Each structure stands twice: as C-alpha cells, then as structure tokens.
XYZ file of C-alpha atoms in Angstrom:
614
model
C 3.112 -192.019 43.879
C 1.692 -189.364 41.570
C -1.233 -189.434 39.211
C -2.557 -187.106 36.554
C -6.019 -187.460 35.113
C -5.567 -185.823 31.706
C -6.383 -188.151 28.853
C -4.141 -189.090 25.996
C -5.240 -187.965 22.546
C -5.242 -190.804 20.040
C -5.617 -190.939 16.311
C -6.879 -194.326 15.162
C -5.781 -195.487 11.746
C -8.324 -197.718 10.070
C -5.968 -199.678 7.864
C -5.893 -203.264 6.708
C -6.044 -205.684 8.361
C -6.914 -203.834 11.556
C -6.758 -200.405 13.119
C -3.442 -198.885 14.075
C -3.051 -196.548 16.995
C -0.785 -193.527 16.817
C -0.201 -190.854 19.403
C -0.185 -187.422 17.817
C -0.325 -184.186 19.796
C -0.705 -185.240 23.430
C -0.575 -183.151 26.548
C 2.915 -183.137 27.916
C 1.526 -182.054 31.222
C -0.119 -185.434 31.391
C 3.116 -187.062 30.355
C 1.809 -188.351 27.054
C 4.526 -188.886 24.493
C 4.489 -186.069 21.998
C 6.564 -187.143 18.956
C 9.948 -187.791 20.437
C 13.666 -188.017 20.036
C 13.822 -184.639 18.488
C 15.071 -183.663 21.880
C 13.250 -180.373 22.318
C 9.962 -182.235 22.656
C 8.479 -182.237 26.143
C 8.309 -185.960 26.693
C 10.354 -189.008 27.552
C 12.522 -190.220 24.694
C 10.411 -192.990 23.249
C 7.529 -193.173 20.844
C 4.043 -194.394 21.478
C 3.292 -197.895 20.243
C 2.513 -198.525 16.626
C 0.931 -201.859 15.831
C 2.986 -203.926 13.476
C 0.142 -204.646 11.104
C -1.127 -201.569 9.317
C -1.262 -202.957 5.813
C -3.767 -201.193 3.540
C -6.092 -203.063 1.220
C -5.442 -205.144 -0.737
C -4.119 -207.459 1.953
C -0.614 -208.621 1.060
C -0.283 -212.369 1.106
C 2.354 -214.819 0.111
C 0.713 -215.127 -3.292
C 1.285 -211.440 -3.939
C 5.054 -211.790 -3.822
C 6.238 -211.832 -7.430
C 6.939 -215.356 -8.582
C 10.293 -214.288 -9.966
C 11.542 -214.040 -6.409
C 13.005 -217.086 -4.713
C 10.633 -218.522 -2.124
C 10.790 -216.546 1.119
C 12.497 -218.077 4.094
C 11.707 -219.673 6.409
C 10.627 -222.884 4.676
C 9.224 -225.974 6.289
C 12.096 -227.969 7.705
C 12.480 -231.661 6.907
C 10.383 -234.202 8.788
C 7.911 -231.456 9.781
C 10.502 -230.073 12.139
C 10.084 -226.307 12.503
C 12.857 -223.967 11.540
C 14.687 -222.699 14.615
C 15.105 -218.963 14.904
C 18.126 -217.451 16.566
C 16.625 -214.950 18.958
C 19.246 -212.317 18.296
C 17.415 -210.804 15.342
C 13.738 -210.104 14.596
C 13.620 -212.212 11.475
C 12.460 -215.677 10.591
C 15.518 -217.245 9.041
C 16.123 -220.981 9.394
C 19.119 -221.624 11.561
C 20.559 -224.222 13.826
C 19.254 -224.253 17.375
C 21.282 -221.802 19.413
C 21.123 -220.178 22.796
C 19.040 -217.061 22.429
C 19.668 -215.304 25.717
C 22.320 -212.607 25.668
C 25.354 -212.920 27.879
C 25.141 -211.048 31.152
C 26.688 -207.561 31.218
C 29.620 -206.624 33.414
C 29.531 -203.693 35.817
C 30.010 -202.555 39.412
C 27.169 -203.054 41.914
C 25.739 -200.469 44.279
C 24.649 -196.859 44.417
C 21.640 -194.796 43.406
C 21.005 -192.889 40.182
C 18.829 -189.767 40.032
C 17.098 -189.216 36.692
C 15.201 -186.091 35.627
C 11.694 -187.254 34.745
C 9.215 -185.490 32.493
C 5.736 -186.038 33.821
C 3.513 -187.434 36.528
C 2.031 -190.841 35.825
C -1.760 -190.996 35.221
C -2.129 -194.290 37.162
C -0.276 -197.613 37.420
C -2.070 -199.787 34.863
C 0.560 -200.378 32.187
C -1.975 -201.919 29.785
C -4.339 -198.955 29.884
C -1.965 -196.155 28.930
C 0.629 -195.347 26.284
C 2.274 -192.761 28.510
C 6.039 -193.033 28.489
C 6.614 -191.950 32.080
C 4.515 -194.934 33.138
C 5.959 -197.314 30.552
C 9.696 -196.687 30.684
C 10.462 -194.320 33.572
C 8.050 -195.430 36.293
C 6.130 -198.523 37.435
C 6.585 -200.089 34.001
C 10.227 -200.818 34.871
C 9.019 -203.575 37.208
C 7.667 -205.656 34.299
C 9.196 -207.901 31.641
C 8.245 -208.711 28.051
C 8.726 -211.723 25.857
C 11.331 -209.908 23.711
C 13.302 -206.698 24.045
C 15.763 -204.548 22.102
C 19.482 -205.052 22.311
C 21.381 -202.332 24.082
C 25.022 -201.722 24.838
C 28.189 -200.153 23.443
C 28.343 -202.652 20.581
C 24.805 -201.895 19.377
C 24.872 -199.113 16.794
C 21.810 -196.900 16.417
C 19.213 -196.610 15.065
C 18.487 -200.241 15.850
C 15.509 -202.559 16.190
C 17.591 -205.679 16.846
C 15.801 -208.068 19.166
C 16.854 -210.473 21.865
C 15.013 -212.601 24.392
C 13.647 -211.151 27.605
C 11.335 -213.787 29.110
C 12.014 -216.254 26.322
C 15.019 -218.514 25.865
C 14.570 -219.050 22.110
C 11.946 -218.990 19.397
C 11.199 -220.755 16.142
C 8.914 -220.347 13.172
C 6.745 -223.401 12.659
C 5.738 -224.957 9.361
C 2.354 -223.275 9.748
C 4.051 -219.840 9.940
C 3.283 -219.430 13.647
C 5.906 -218.653 16.279
C 6.778 -220.994 19.126
C 8.662 -219.539 22.100
C 10.486 -221.435 24.812
C 10.463 -219.523 28.092
C 13.489 -219.047 30.302
C 13.632 -221.543 33.136
C 13.559 -220.257 36.701
C 11.754 -216.933 36.137
C 9.797 -215.949 39.244
C 7.328 -213.214 39.992
C 8.554 -210.650 42.497
C 8.045 -211.873 46.050
C 5.133 -209.564 46.776
C 1.509 -210.421 47.609
C -0.738 -211.635 46.143
C 1.685 -213.393 43.747
C 4.402 -214.113 46.333
C 7.221 -215.230 44.079
C 5.583 -218.088 42.204
C 7.159 -219.279 38.924
C 6.218 -217.632 35.637
C 4.325 -219.916 33.234
C 3.176 -219.542 29.632
C -0.428 -219.014 30.799
C 0.739 -215.720 32.354
C 1.696 -214.452 28.912
C -1.562 -215.636 27.347
C -3.537 -213.873 30.085
C -1.517 -210.659 29.790
C -1.699 -210.443 26.004
C -5.430 -211.119 25.945
C -5.917 -208.435 28.602
C -3.819 -205.940 26.630
C -6.077 -206.611 23.606
C -9.207 -205.514 25.475
C -11.327 -203.637 22.879
C -11.088 -199.897 23.293
C -7.861 -199.943 25.268
C -5.030 -197.773 23.879
C -2.661 -200.682 23.203
C -5.309 -203.085 21.905
C -4.102 -202.993 18.301
C -0.484 -203.857 18.974
C -1.253 -207.481 18.139
C -3.475 -206.831 15.134
C -1.506 -209.302 12.978
C -1.773 -212.021 15.640
C -4.743 -214.373 15.727
C -4.174 -215.606 19.252
C -1.891 -217.051 21.908
C -1.768 -220.572 23.331
C 0.203 -222.127 26.174
C 1.367 -225.493 24.801
C 2.852 -226.337 28.187
C 4.078 -224.249 31.154
C 7.299 -223.364 29.330
C 6.064 -223.006 25.720
C 4.023 -220.219 24.140
C 2.507 -220.453 20.654
C 1.833 -217.175 18.815
C -0.699 -217.861 16.056
C -0.538 -215.472 13.121
C -3.620 -213.938 11.520
C -1.738 -212.745 8.435
C 1.828 -212.507 7.133
C 3.664 -209.664 8.873
C 7.406 -209.040 8.736
C 7.351 -206.781 11.807
C 5.179 -208.904 14.093
C 7.949 -209.697 16.581
C 8.339 -205.976 17.205
C 4.921 -205.946 18.858
C 6.071 -208.573 21.348
C 9.139 -206.460 22.161
C 7.249 -203.181 22.447
C 7.622 -201.632 25.876
C 3.840 -201.623 26.285
C 3.541 -205.425 25.828
C 4.202 -206.147 29.468
C 3.422 -209.373 31.266
C 1.266 -208.743 34.350
C 0.045 -211.021 37.134
C -3.482 -212.404 36.952
C -3.747 -212.524 40.772
C -3.243 -208.759 41.102
C -5.882 -207.935 38.488
C -8.387 -210.363 39.958
C -7.941 -209.031 43.492
C -7.984 -205.314 42.637
C -10.127 -205.205 39.470
C -7.421 -203.433 37.474
C -3.889 -202.194 38.015
C -4.533 -198.464 38.309
C -4.015 -198.334 42.074
C -2.954 -201.924 42.682
C 0.418 -203.134 43.926
C 3.047 -203.284 41.181
C 4.191 -206.916 40.861
C 6.219 -208.007 37.845
C 9.132 -210.191 36.846
C 11.388 -207.304 35.868
C 14.670 -205.982 37.255
C 13.154 -203.267 39.457
C 10.854 -203.241 42.484
C 8.406 -200.332 42.579
C 8.304 -198.527 45.922
C 5.180 -196.795 47.131
C 5.700 -193.101 47.719
C 3.945 -189.876 48.510
C 2.838 -187.310 45.961
C 5.446 -184.721 44.994
C 8.293 -187.046 45.931
C 10.617 -188.885 43.546
C 9.465 -192.185 42.054
C 11.698 -194.826 43.627
C 12.614 -198.240 42.231
C 14.992 -200.640 43.948
C 16.979 -203.608 42.715
C 15.047 -206.878 42.420
C 17.395 -209.403 44.093
C 15.492 -212.330 42.548
C 15.652 -211.041 38.949
C 16.366 -213.830 36.473
C 19.534 -212.118 35.180
C 21.497 -212.370 38.385
C 24.133 -209.726 37.687
C 21.720 -206.861 37.065
C 20.553 -204.285 37.888
C 23.901 -202.972 39.037
C 22.359 -200.026 40.860
C 20.667 -200.493 44.217
C 18.167 -197.757 43.486
C 16.779 -195.652 40.652
C 15.152 -192.307 41.496
C 12.979 -190.500 38.956
C 12.613 -186.832 39.894
C 9.730 -185.325 37.940
C 10.762 -181.834 36.851
C 8.040 -180.237 34.745
C 7.655 -176.955 32.952
C 6.721 -173.998 35.134
C 4.773 -172.059 32.499
C 2.639 -172.670 29.432
C 5.307 -171.415 27.067
C 8.200 -173.290 28.656
C 9.314 -176.777 27.847
C 10.752 -177.778 31.202
C 14.166 -178.462 29.694
C 15.607 -175.330 31.285
C 14.418 -176.422 34.707
C 15.967 -179.851 34.232
C 19.248 -178.311 33.093
C 19.280 -176.121 36.193
C 18.693 -179.183 38.380
C 21.590 -180.984 36.692
C 23.982 -178.059 37.076
C 22.977 -177.787 40.751
C 23.793 -181.459 41.306
C 20.196 -182.395 42.091
C 19.963 -185.058 39.328
C 22.524 -187.216 37.540
C 20.870 -187.737 34.118
C 18.946 -185.381 31.836
C 18.131 -184.952 28.168
C 19.729 -181.832 26.691
C 18.040 -180.556 23.507
C 20.020 -178.172 21.283
C 19.494 -174.905 23.239
C 20.343 -176.539 26.568
C 23.222 -178.482 25.010
C 24.793 -175.240 23.796
C 24.256 -173.664 27.208
C 25.746 -176.677 28.944
C 28.848 -176.596 26.765
C 29.421 -172.971 27.767
C 28.802 -173.582 31.463
C 32.184 -175.036 32.318
C 30.491 -177.958 34.076
C 31.939 -181.459 33.862
C 29.678 -184.033 32.221
C 29.569 -187.005 29.887
C 27.024 -187.560 27.121
C 25.556 -190.133 24.764
C 23.766 -189.424 21.480
C 20.881 -191.848 20.915
C 19.547 -192.090 17.342
C 16.047 -193.285 16.569
C 14.462 -193.494 13.144
C 10.722 -193.001 12.788
C 10.811 -189.774 14.790
C 11.785 -186.197 14.034
C 10.803 -183.590 11.462
C 9.139 -184.584 8.200
C 9.036 -182.520 4.996
C 6.388 -183.651 2.527
C 5.018 -182.394 -0.793
C 1.459 -182.636 -2.051
C 1.772 -183.974 -5.597
C -1.817 -182.933 -6.314
C -0.917 -179.234 -6.085
C -0.273 -177.718 -9.543
C 3.394 -176.806 -9.220
C 4.404 -179.869 -7.233
C 2.648 -182.282 -9.569
C 5.804 -181.891 -11.667
C 8.599 -184.137 -10.419
C 11.335 -181.753 -11.612
C 9.889 -178.965 -9.452
C 9.815 -181.306 -6.454
C 13.407 -182.284 -7.175
C 14.315 -178.594 -7.266
C 12.910 -178.254 -3.735
C 15.163 -181.067 -2.551
C 18.217 -179.756 -4.402
C 17.772 -176.326 -2.820
C 18.254 -177.709 0.700
C 21.221 -179.009 2.670
C 19.664 -180.915 5.586
C 23.061 -181.901 7.009
C 23.838 -178.218 7.430
C 20.483 -177.779 9.212
C 21.356 -180.594 11.602
C 24.806 -179.195 12.361
C 23.954 -175.515 12.712
C 20.371 -175.491 13.993
C 20.124 -178.822 15.813
C 23.683 -178.882 17.232
C 24.344 -182.219 15.548
C 21.386 -183.901 17.244
C 19.830 -185.643 14.270
C 20.497 -186.955 10.801
C 18.875 -186.755 7.389
C 16.952 -189.750 6.083
C 13.692 -190.758 4.440
C 12.386 -191.160 7.994
C 11.438 -194.838 7.903
C 12.382 -196.948 10.957
C 15.120 -199.463 10.214
C 16.361 -202.673 11.771
C 19.981 -201.491 11.888
C 21.850 -198.425 10.715
C 23.127 -200.170 7.581
C 19.515 -200.276 6.340
C 19.708 -196.485 5.873
C 20.910 -194.870 2.676
C 24.468 -193.613 2.846
C 24.851 -189.872 3.420
C 27.073 -189.474 0.364
C 24.517 -191.153 -1.885
C 21.644 -189.033 -0.560
C 23.549 -185.771 -0.686
C 25.140 -186.260 -4.104
C 21.989 -187.473 -5.832
C 19.208 -185.460 -4.226
C 20.316 -182.482 -2.099
C 22.698 -179.566 -1.630
C 22.936 -178.501 -5.288
C 21.375 -175.027 -5.638
C 22.708 -174.569 -9.187
C 20.871 -177.682 -10.344
C 17.803 -176.557 -8.380
C 17.770 -173.256 -10.287
C 18.129 -175.071 -13.601
C 15.307 -177.517 -12.858
C 12.990 -174.771 -11.690
C 13.800 -172.400 -14.548
C 13.159 -175.109 -17.148
C 9.631 -175.464 -15.780
C 8.811 -171.811 -15.024
C 10.646 -170.107 -17.878
C 12.832 -168.289 -15.380
C 9.963 -166.690 -13.484
C 9.743 -166.928 -9.652
C 7.481 -169.758 -8.503
C 5.130 -169.123 -5.601
C 5.112 -171.945 -3.058
C 3.321 -172.119 0.264
C 5.319 -173.599 3.142
C 2.916 -174.916 5.761
C 4.558 -175.403 9.143
C 3.270 -176.815 12.386
C 3.808 -174.367 15.221
C 5.540 -175.937 18.195
C 6.151 -174.715 21.726
C 9.283 -176.814 22.023
C 11.930 -174.188 21.343
C 13.534 -171.931 18.800
C 15.012 -174.679 16.628
C 11.733 -175.262 14.776
C 11.319 -171.624 13.763
C 14.983 -171.484 12.780
C 14.574 -174.558 10.601
C 11.561 -173.204 8.713
C 13.364 -169.907 8.139
C 16.426 -171.692 6.753
C 14.288 -173.770 4.410
C 12.475 -170.652 3.201
C 15.775 -168.860 2.590
C 17.190 -171.745 0.576
C 14.035 -172.020 -1.533
C 14.093 -168.286 -2.254
C 17.748 -168.463 -3.288
C 16.963 -170.832 -6.186
C 13.879 -169.036 -7.574
C 10.950 -169.973 -5.377
C 8.830 -167.356 -3.672
C 8.050 -169.105 -0.366
C 5.108 -167.967 1.715
C 5.072 -169.385 5.251
C 1.731 -170.479 6.700
C 1.920 -171.335 10.404
C -0.780 -173.585 11.836
C -1.470 -174.978 15.272
C -0.959 -178.760 15.592
C -4.636 -179.640 15.275
C -5.146 -177.603 12.108
C -1.835 -178.801 10.649
C -2.833 -182.429 11.175
C -6.186 -181.774 9.539
C -4.888 -180.294 6.297
C -1.639 -182.293 5.945
C -2.529 -185.687 7.394
C -6.255 -185.520 6.621
C -8.080 -186.922 3.618
C -8.636 -183.579 1.880
C -5.143 -182.187 1.761
C -4.890 -178.417 1.551
C -1.174 -177.740 1.381
C 1.773 -177.624 -1.008
C 4.944 -178.089 1.032
C 4.660 -179.056 4.705
C 7.172 -179.222 7.550
C 6.265 -180.583 10.962
C 6.904 -183.175 13.620
C 6.239 -186.615 12.175
C 3.983 -189.096 13.918
C 6.252 -191.450 15.853
C 6.141 -194.685 13.885
C 8.001 -197.533 15.526
C 8.258 -200.131 12.741
C 9.032 -200.241 9.030
C 5.509 -201.254 8.057
C 3.797 -198.722 10.297
C 5.670 -195.965 8.443
C 5.441 -197.275 4.893
C 1.858 -198.535 4.996
C 0.383 -195.566 6.840
C 2.370 -192.681 5.393
C 3.536 -193.742 1.932
C 1.142 -196.349 0.500
C -1.470 -194.749 -1.771
C -4.228 -196.507 0.196
C -2.632 -195.696 3.539
C -4.566 -193.770 6.120
C -2.423 -190.679 5.582
C -0.664 -190.970 2.194
C 0.692 -187.555 2.943
C 2.014 -186.892 -0.564
C -1.416 -187.759 -2.032
C 0.199 -189.869 -4.752
C -1.367 -192.754 -6.697
C 1.867 -194.574 -7.383
C 1.168 -198.249 -8.018
C 4.867 -199.046 -8.386
C 5.602 -197.733 -4.895
C 2.563 -199.547 -3.506
C 3.821 -202.816 -4.925
C 7.293 -202.275 -3.473
C 5.813 -201.559 -0.036
C 3.495 -204.578 -0.095
C 6.289 -206.868 -1.190
C 8.607 -205.955 1.681
C 5.755 -206.047 4.217
C 5.699 -209.857 4.119
C 9.379 -210.505 3.386
C 10.924 -212.519 6.222
C 14.420 -212.860 4.847
C 16.420 -209.933 6.308
C 18.867 -209.659 3.427
C 16.135 -209.426 0.796
C 14.065 -207.101 2.956
C 16.990 -204.770 3.510
C 17.587 -204.567 -0.244
C 13.891 -203.915 -0.833
C 13.827 -201.153 1.770
C 16.910 -199.520 0.287
C 15.199 -199.524 -3.127
C 12.077 -197.967 -1.585
C 14.128 -195.182 0.001
C 15.866 -194.476 -3.297
C 12.564 -194.438 -5.160
C 10.884 -192.081 -2.657
C 13.773 -189.630 -2.932
C 13.907 -189.944 -6.715
C 10.205 -189.084 -6.883
C 10.772 -186.368 -4.246
C 7.691 -187.264 -2.201
C 9.061 -186.659 1.293
C 12.076 -186.958 3.561
C 13.126 -186.186 7.119
C 15.589 -183.265 7.251
C 16.133 -183.936 10.962
C 15.527 -187.543 11.995
C 15.354 -188.046 15.730
C 18.318 -188.088 18.044
C 18.575 -187.266 21.721
C 21.573 -186.047 23.657
C 21.663 -187.700 27.079
C 23.861 -185.880 29.578
C 25.064 -187.465 32.800
C 27.413 -186.932 35.713
C 31.000 -188.159 35.302
C 31.287 -191.581 36.866
C 28.058 -192.918 35.398
C 29.025 -195.917 33.263
C 27.319 -198.457 31.014
C 24.671 -195.957 29.907
C 23.782 -196.698 26.271
C 20.044 -196.002 25.899
C 18.173 -197.365 22.901
C 14.681 -195.969 23.349
C 12.992 -197.339 20.221
C 9.805 -199.348 20.878
C 9.615 -197.736 24.336
C 12.589 -199.846 25.440
C 13.834 -199.496 29.019
C 16.150 -202.422 29.810
C 19.166 -200.087 29.596
C 18.400 -198.650 33.052
C 19.389 -201.986 34.584
C 22.791 -201.882 32.804
C 23.982 -198.601 34.332
C 26.522 -198.453 37.150
C 28.709 -196.001 39.037
C 32.357 -196.298 38.100
C 33.598 -194.206 40.992
C-alpha cells in the first residue's frame, strides 16, 4: 500500500451544457496522468477523463439538425416498444434484441505477471482521483463498470468500440433515455462488509450519484445525464439531460466505477477503506515500498478470466528531476525484474540494440500526442495559403518514422470510434503535406518571394529528446521553403496560457495536446469557435455547424461521414493537425500471451486477458 499526497492539477472547461474537466500538466511524481500515449510521457498509458458533454452555446438540439437530413435513428419503435441496442457498439441504432455480452476469451490459467508501474497511488478512493495508477494499474482493477471497451487481437486501434461489462444489453427508449439490463449472477467480492451479496441496479445509482459529488474531479463525466433510476433490481434507467452522441463513453470510462455503499457508509470514504468490487481482481493489502499485488477473483462473473493467478505492479519511478523513469524501467526489464514495460522511442532503440529477447505490441490511441496549431488572428497566418504552405512544408510521416521510431501516426488528432473513421494516409499526404515545391509557390505568391518571419512556440518537456528533435525538424522544413522560423520555448504553464488561453499570443504552436477521450470533447473544446480553447482563434460558422450537427448524430454511418468531412475541412483550412498522434510500444517477456492493451478511456480489462504460454 503506498500513498502520495500531491494534488492533481485540473483545468475546468466551462462549456455548454456543463463544465468539462481536463487534466493538463500534472505531477508525474504523484502519478497524475500527464498527456499520454506519446510514450515518452511519465505516466500510465491512458488519458484522464473527459466528460462526454462539452457542447458550447448554442446548445445543439434535435431541431438544429438540418431538415434536409433524414430523421436520426433511433426512432420510436411500434407499439411504444423501445428500440433495442446491440451492446457491441456505442451507438443508438435500432436492432433486433441480441445478446450483448462478449464471448469468453480462451487462454491458459496460472502464473504471475510483473508489470513496471509509474507512480505511487494517492489513496484508494477511485471516485476522488483521476490518477491512472489508481484507476487502471492499482486498486481500480478490483472494480467493474456498466460498459467497457473491446479488447483483443481482432480489435484494431484506435478504437472506442463498446461492449457490456456489468450490463447484459441496453436499449434506447422512445423518450431518448437508455435502459440497461444487468447481467444475472453478478456478486460483490466476498469481503466484509459486503460479503458477496448480489449486485443490484441500486448499486449503480448510488455509485454514479456519489461520483457526481460537486467539486470531485470526476463529477462532470455525466454532465449530459439528468439522472439514474433503478426500475427493478436488474434494470437501470439512464435519463438524458440533452442529446449527446458520446454519452455511453462516460459509462465506459475507467473512472465510472461501481463501488459498494456498505464500505462507504462504514468508513466514510474509500481513501483507506477495504477495496471491495465486482471486478476480476482482488486487491491485497501490502506494505509501503512493496509491489502492489492483485490476485484472481474466483467468483468473477466471467468464469474463465482472469487467466493469471496474480498481477504484481512494481512502481519504478524516476530517480532525478530531469529523468523520466523510463531508463530505470528498461533496466529492470533487461535484468528480468519485471515482465512488462512501456518503451518510448529512446528506450525502444536501446532495447533493439541490446540483443535481449522480447515481444511487443503497439497500441494506438487518438486524442493524445503532439498538436500543431496556427493562430489565424496573426497577420501572416490569417491567410489560408500561408497556412497551407506550412502544412505542405512538413512530412509528419517522416517525423514519426525517424524521430518517434514509428510510435505514432499523423491525423487531425480527434478521437475516433474505429480506425476507419480516420482519414486515409494517402489522402492526407497527397492533398495537404509533403510537397515543399508547392509550399514555396504558395508562400512566394503571398510574400513576393521574400522570407516570411514566423514564430514557432513550443512547450518545453522533460520527457526526452524526441520533442526537441521534432521542433528542430519542423523549423528546418519551414526554413527550406522560405519561412524564417524563430523558436520560442516556454514552460508548460506559460505555453498553456498563451496558446490555450483566451488572449492568444502565438503564431505557430507545437506541444502536447490535452488528452481528450471522445469525439465531442475534442471538437467542442478545441475546434468550435465558442469552445473553451478554440486554439486556432477562428470564427468559422461553417465548421461550428458541422461540429454541432455531428454532436447529436446517433446513426454511426452518418456520424462517421460527418466526422470525415470535418477532418477534411480542418485540413483544408489548415487550422491544426497532430503530426504525432499517440501510440505506445508495450514490451514484454517472451511467453506472455493475449496481451492486446487498448488504453483509451482509461480501460483496464485487458489485464484479465493475459496469460503465460510457457
């Protein structure tokens, strides 16, 4: 058991219809999740929670969808019968009633897995922290949620595809609320004071209302939800406050855990209380400076998992202020002290040269990484052709391959439901990037052939050399086409103030993006003209309308098409893009099998799917 008292730093976004909470530059010593899945970041590989409802005024409603569109699905089913939703996807599409629980995985039982952890946990109350070590690599593994993300070899990434966790199925009612049927036979872990009693819908109502406690860090996750009601012990009604296409993501977020009322009532909170959940792992009490131990829950409702008997999280932190801790974790892996680590680009290159035997898995997550944005209010960049010249000067795929060792991909940066919601590389590259001759022509037609001064504002990071190498490559490519780049390096606090703040004082900015976990949290906060950040400082009513329209679109086919059009439009206007969207290289000992981590939304179910092949 280990605690750390340092507080998380939160930026609260006051957006319609309610505030949204983002984690920006948190202390990695406290284990808070600095923007992640650019693997040099000192944190576990999952972002802090973003509430699904961050829509700026005016509030999008069904009446704001253009009438030329066909009516959005779902529609009220005949005879007032609600439309049944197949629980395999986070969309409200009428479908025949189907089983919504995924088939059990296959693997070999037994053994213990040692994982290199990142940080001490601040306490054990999973509702009162956004810290990833607590949520997805510590006591949080003992808890379940209503929904979760799919994981496995067949699930391509990035992915926000949902499946049931505690639920058996769900449906969208005629009143546009969601009705969930709970799995039968789910029991709390056989630990006092709960002692293995059955889970009921009231447990979810209690947990969600507790999570919404005003002032708590996860309180705004359910900002689009009016309330929760237990219709009977096996049925939960989720009442919507406003239309929201991403609302089910909040119920799958790793922070939306279901906790036991008895434990809270006996101990006052969960900070030092026994850990009692319905999840696959049993938390074991331990001494400070020892590994965090979790053992297999034999009464878990998915009888075949976890495959492992035990999961050990060995916290290996940085030893100095200027070190990330990745080197120490690599050393522990090479010495055989741990079985699983994350290997950012410098350590990945070192590992490849070491001669050691290992396997690896590259996990891709949109909504994280490096973001390049342009302030359209600055004189030079108010001209779209100059902004397009900036894009044409760069080859982000070359940056990913040579600087980031292939750990990333170029995109607009927006989270997506599945990888086919992203623009194709060929389309992006051919239309918008990697054409220095066209960049010179565009720039010369505006400047008359004279060099154009441009200030490149970068956020200084202590995460490794790849960030400084990236900014230098960008500067070189801009200079090669006729810009005169001047690099301005700012600490994270100052960078956030002048780039993300209301009074923007920059031209071209490159820095770690805030980790946004859903489509709407990215588009409404970062790209809508009335968004809290509107980092390009545009007043583009066409883009606003496109964003608002997709925000309430429940049909996945139409929403995918709308999102593709938004990505094309943002690149055509050259507002922003992500030259390195987040990916993490997991490295593990040969013999570890079934390890396919999808860490979006602070997911963690994949730990229960791992086994030893040997």
